[in-house]
Amino acid sequence: MTDVTDLCDLEIGELVPELRERRVSPVELTESYLDRIERLDPQLNTYIRVMPDEARAAAREAEREIARGTWRGPLHGVPLGIKDLFDVAGVPTTMGSRILRDNVPTRDATVVARLKSAGAVILGKHNLHEFAFGITSENPHFGVVRNPWDLDRVPGGSSGGTAAAVAAGLCAAGMGSDTGASIRAPASFCGIVGLKPTYGRVSRAGALPLAWSLDHAGPLARSVADCALILQAIAGPDPRDPATSSLEVPDFSAELDQGIRGLRLGVPREYFFDIVEPEVKRLIDLAVATLGRLGAEIEEVSLPHVEHAQVAGNVIMSTEAAAWHDTWLRERPGDYGADVLQRIRGGLLVRATEYLHSQQMRALIQQDFAHVFERVQVVLSPTVPLVAPPIGRTQEPGGPLNVVPRSIANRTTVPCNLTGMPAISVPCGFSEPDGLPVGLQIMGPAFAEPLVLRVAAAYEAATEWRRQRPPISAAIHGSPPGR
Amino acid sequence: MAGMEEVRRIVGVELSDAEAEALATYYANLARSVAAFPADDLRRTEPPLRSIPGPVL
């Protein structure tokens, strides 16, 4: 590990006064990131496409605007990365696939347009699990993404390139998507913060789908406050996405420093702690104890139907994916990676009644959470039951539990895709002896992002995890790695 | 459980025996898990499928 010593290691909240007061220029900042990408990304493989010309042009424009007193807000001049399933006009959106290698959109995704409007500088498009359908980001077409904490381990997925890039300082923050785990699992594996907002809070227009009823777009960043800033820029109704809510968008940063004294936090009795690596359990228990010391009341809660969440989620996900991929499955099966092809084809086999039973189960799980939220404000769990597994060994039993990593990686996250509730992963420590990050998941009622962010911010402020940087960052600064 | 021939018919492309068997096993496991959902609870629950009117702007 290393301490913060570089422009690229600063959080957005730390960059804002520097940029606004012109002590740091967007051009200087962008060049720092482009240099770091050039030096580190050959090892990490987080970007499918770097956009240096576009980034430099946007940075120069931001510099001109700030110099003449036009301040667009906290993302003005901030370099961000975009998961390569969001459209950026004029640049291929590959979704990590061979099939879409030459898919060039003419219009920005709504979230990209809103980030640009907020003054952000887009550095490039991030690598991901093929078609966003997997948790490892071992991409057969664009190469394996490596975890900056241990280059022999996966970064998680499907937003693995985004999470690894944020953790290694190859962008200030990034945009990801989450259908079963894809923001939160990589955030957990890479030691950063990832927020899956409420279904309908953020537009999915211009984001290629995996499963329409489960897909969410959200930020990955190095702090809870940074996630709040990005969410502020991208949230709100969008005529291009009929699922977006017309509810008023609150100030997501307003409650971050209010603490959690007197809040009631639930810890589920069932499911979430049934299959968890001992080191993950130890760190989550410590995190829950820390929240208790901050003045929250910890209460055991019961979610009787949640044991079926993973099955229901996987049925819905594979069936909806098969519908979207139907033509390619028949005409271009050879252009898919083996694991993704198998999973999507599995969706072709699901009967309509099984899909509907899974949707009914979804409603039952929503009812369970609704009852729980009558007693507690948020629910806590491990984000993922395990630490990042080794590359190439995610489809075979291993680790302390001797389980297949791919079979359990979305176990604790997919309930919130079914319910649409907001959930955040915040770093809560490092496993011993491997020094791999672990994430605490905080789940809240629909549209309660301010509350979820508030609890996460209180925990983050009480710990030092956010200040840890992976060994690869130490190499950049010329100092020996601490782990 | 879908047999290998049924799998081939539904998938609609040429599959090796290993591919067909893997898919049949994958589906059988999913189907068995769905069949284990509590039937009484399902019977009293409407699936959340309905028209979404979209944002009011």
mmCIF file with all atom_site columns, C-alpha atoms in Angstrom, chain A residues 198-268:
data_model
loop_
_atom_site.group_PDB
_atom_site.id
_atom_site.type_symbol
_atom_site.label_atom_id
_atom_site.label_alt_id
_atom_site.label_comp_id
_atom_site.label_asym_id
_atom_site.label_entity_id
_atom_site.label_seq_id
_atom_site.pdbx_PDB_ins_code
_atom_site.Cartn_x
_atom_site.Cartn_y
_atom_site.Cartn_z
_atom_site.occupancy
_atom_site.B_iso_or_equiv
_atom_site.pdbx_formal_charge
_atom_site.auth_seq_id
_atom_site.auth_comp_id
_atom_site.auth_asym_id
_atom_site.auth_atom_id
_atom_site.pdbx_PDB_model_num
ATOM 1  C CA . THR A 1 198 ? -32.674 2.642   -7.255  1.00 0.00 ? 198 THR A CA 1
ATOM 2  C CA . TYR A 1 199 ? -34.158 1.209   -10.456 1.00 0.00 ? 199 TYR A CA 1
ATOM 3  C CA . GLY A 1 200 ? -35.466 4.258   -12.279 1.00 0.00 ? 200 GLY A CA 1
ATOM 4  C CA . ARG A 1 201 ? -33.201 6.792   -10.567 1.00 0.00 ? 201 ARG A CA 1
ATOM 5  C CA . VAL A 1 202 ? -30.679 6.840   -13.446 1.00 0.00 ? 202 VAL A CA 1
ATOM 6  C CA . SER A 1 203 ? -31.476 6.532   -17.149 1.00 0.00 ? 203 SER A CA 1
ATOM 7  C CA . ARG A 1 204 ? -30.293 3.468   -19.049 1.00 0.00 ? 204 ARG A CA 1
ATOM 8  C CA . ALA A 1 205 ? -30.856 5.086   -22.447 1.00 0.00 ? 205 ALA A CA 1
ATOM 9  C CA . GLY A 1 206 ? -27.841 4.487   -24.654 1.00 0.00 ? 206 GLY A CA 1
ATOM 10 C CA . ALA A 1 207 ? -26.604 1.676   -22.404 1.00 0.00 ? 207 ALA A CA 1
ATOM 11 C CA . LEU A 1 208 ? -26.724 -1.701  -24.134 1.00 0.00 ? 208 LEU A CA 1
ATOM 12 C CA . PRO A 1 209 ? -28.892 -4.088  -22.089 1.00 0.00 ? 209 PRO A CA 1
ATOM 13 C CA . LEU A 1 210 ? -28.141 -7.361  -20.383 1.00 0.00 ? 210 LEU A CA 1
ATOM 14 C CA . ALA A 1 211 ? -31.552 -7.847  -18.742 1.00 0.00 ? 211 ALA A CA 1
ATOM 15 C CA . TRP A 1 212 ? -33.957 -4.935  -18.990 1.00 0.00 ? 212 TRP A CA 1
ATOM 16 C CA . SER A 1 213 ? -35.769 -5.420  -15.703 1.00 0.00 ? 213 SER A CA 1
ATOM 17 C CA . LEU A 1 214 ? -32.556 -5.823  -13.678 1.00 0.00 ? 214 LEU A CA 1
ATOM 18 C CA . ASP A 1 215 ? -30.157 -3.341  -15.342 1.00 0.00 ? 215 ASP A CA 1
ATOM 19 C CA . HIS A 1 216 ? -29.016 -0.310  -13.369 1.00 0.00 ? 216 HIS A CA 1
ATOM 20 C CA . ALA A 1 217 ? -26.421 2.387   -14.135 1.00 0.00 ? 217 ALA A CA 1
ATOM 21 C CA . GLY A 1 218 ? -24.294 3.904   -11.382 1.00 0.00 ? 218 GLY A CA 1
ATOM 22 C CA . PRO A 1 219 ? -20.935 5.286   -10.286 1.00 0.00 ? 219 PRO A CA 1
ATOM 23 C CA . LEU A 1 220 ? -17.715 3.687   -9.053  1.00 0.00 ? 220 LEU A CA 1
ATOM 24 C CA . ALA A 1 221 ? -15.404 6.028   -7.172  1.00 0.00 ? 221 ALA A CA 1
ATOM 25 C CA . ARG A 1 222 ? -12.791 6.274   -4.435  1.00 0.00 ? 222 ARG A CA 1
ATOM 26 C CA . SER A 1 223 ? -15.120 7.761   -1.850  1.00 0.00 ? 223 SER A CA 1
ATOM 27 C CA . VAL A 1 224 ? -18.762 7.845   -0.887  1.00 0.00 ? 224 VAL A CA 1
ATOM 28 C CA . ALA A 1 225 ? -18.849 11.615  -1.442  1.00 0.00 ? 225 ALA A CA 1
ATOM 29 C CA . ASP A 1 226 ? -17.527 11.167  -4.976  1.00 0.00 ? 226 ASP A CA 1
ATOM 30 C CA . CYS A 1 227 ? -20.299 8.666   -5.716  1.00 0.00 ? 227 CYS A CA 1
ATOM 31 C CA . ALA A 1 228 ? -22.815 11.242  -4.480  1.00 0.00 ? 228 ALA A CA 1
ATOM 32 C CA . LEU A 1 229 ? -21.367 13.907  -6.786  1.00 0.00 ? 229 LEU A CA 1
ATOM 33 C CA . ILE A 1 230 ? -21.587 11.677  -9.838  1.00 0.00 ? 230 ILE A CA 1
ATOM 34 C CA . LEU A 1 231 ? -25.069 10.460  -8.961  1.00 0.00 ? 231 LEU A CA 1
ATOM 35 C CA . GLN A 1 232 ? -26.145 14.097  -8.718  1.00 0.00 ? 232 GLN A CA 1
ATOM 36 C CA . ALA A 1 233 ? -25.024 14.679  -12.300 1.00 0.00 ? 233 ALA A CA 1
ATOM 37 C CA . ILE A 1 234 ? -26.677 11.614  -13.821 1.00 0.00 ? 234 ILE A CA 1
ATOM 38 C CA . ALA A 1 235 ? -29.911 11.146  -11.843 1.00 0.00 ? 235 ALA A CA 1
ATOM 39 C CA . GLY A 1 236 ? -33.363 12.185  -12.920 1.00 0.00 ? 236 GLY A CA 1
ATOM 40 C CA . PRO A 1 237 ? -36.124 11.531  -15.431 1.00 0.00 ? 237 PRO A CA 1
ATOM 41 C CA . ASP A 1 238 ? -35.304 10.903  -19.063 1.00 0.00 ? 238 ASP A CA 1
ATOM 42 C CA . PRO A 1 239 ? -37.811 10.681  -21.907 1.00 0.00 ? 239 PRO A CA 1
ATOM 43 C CA . ARG A 1 240 ? -35.475 8.175   -23.592 1.00 0.00 ? 240 ARG A CA 1
ATOM 44 C CA . ASP A 1 241 ? -35.874 5.675   -20.714 1.00 0.00 ? 241 ASP A CA 1
ATOM 45 C CA . PRO A 1 242 ? -39.529 4.995   -19.800 1.00 0.00 ? 242 PRO A CA 1
ATOM 46 C CA . ALA A 1 243 ? -38.464 3.317   -16.549 1.00 0.00 ? 243 ALA A CA 1
ATOM 47 C CA . THR A 1 244 ? -36.964 6.477   -15.106 1.00 0.00 ? 244 THR A CA 1
ATOM 48 C CA . SER A 1 245 ? -38.824 7.963   -12.180 1.00 0.00 ? 245 SER A CA 1
ATOM 49 C CA . SER A 1 246 ? -40.229 11.456  -12.192 1.00 0.00 ? 246 SER A CA 1
ATOM 50 C CA . LEU A 1 247 ? -39.597 11.779  -8.458  1.00 0.00 ? 247 LEU A CA 1
ATOM 51 C CA . GLU A 1 248 ? -37.688 14.887  -7.488  1.00 0.00 ? 248 GLU A CA 1
ATOM 52 C CA . VAL A 1 249 ? -33.918 14.361  -7.333  1.00 0.00 ? 249 VAL A CA 1
ATOM 53 C CA . PRO A 1 250 ? -32.649 15.207  -3.835  1.00 0.00 ? 250 PRO A CA 1
ATOM 54 C CA . ASP A 1 251 ? -29.263 16.657  -2.868  1.00 0.00 ? 251 ASP A CA 1
ATOM 55 C CA . PHE A 1 252 ? -27.267 13.440  -2.487  1.00 0.00 ? 252 PHE A CA 1
ATOM 56 C CA . SER A 1 253 ? -24.445 15.161  -0.586  1.00 0.00 ? 253 SER A CA 1
ATOM 57 C CA . ALA A 1 254 ? -26.644 16.968  1.909   1.00 0.00 ? 254 ALA A CA 1
ATOM 58 C CA . GLU A 1 255 ? -26.791 14.233  4.566   1.00 0.00 ? 255 GLU A CA 1
ATOM 59 C CA . LEU A 1 256 ? -23.313 12.781  4.238   1.00 0.00 ? 256 LEU A CA 1
ATOM 60 C CA . ASP A 1 257 ? -21.998 14.297  7.467   1.00 0.00 ? 257 ASP A CA 1
ATOM 61 C CA . GLN A 1 258 ? -25.085 13.766  9.621   1.00 0.00 ? 258 GLN A CA 1
ATOM 62 C CA . GLY A 1 259 ? -23.825 10.621  11.301  1.00 0.00 ? 259 GLY A CA 1
ATOM 63 C CA . ILE A 1 260 ? -25.892 7.580   12.161  1.00 0.00 ? 260 ILE A CA 1
ATOM 64 C CA . ARG A 1 261 ? -26.650 7.999   15.862  1.00 0.00 ? 261 ARG A CA 1
ATOM 65 C CA . GLY A 1 262 ? -30.050 6.508   16.571  1.00 0.00 ? 262 GLY A CA 1
ATOM 66 C CA . LEU A 1 263 ? -30.479 4.855   13.172  1.00 0.00 ? 263 LEU A CA 1
ATOM 67 C CA . ARG A 1 264 ? -31.575 1.213   13.190  1.00 0.00 ? 264 ARG A CA 1
ATOM 68 C CA . LEU A 1 265 ? -29.471 -1.041  10.988  1.00 0.00 ? 265 LEU A CA 1
ATOM 69 C CA . GLY A 1 266 ? -30.603 -4.563  10.121  1.00 0.00 ? 266 GLY A CA 1
ATOM 70 C CA . VAL A 1 267 ? -28.421 -7.637  9.830   1.00 0.00 ? 267 VAL A CA 1
ATOM 71 C CA . PRO A 1 268 ? -30.208 -10.497 8.034   1.00 0.00 ? 268 PRO A CA 1
#
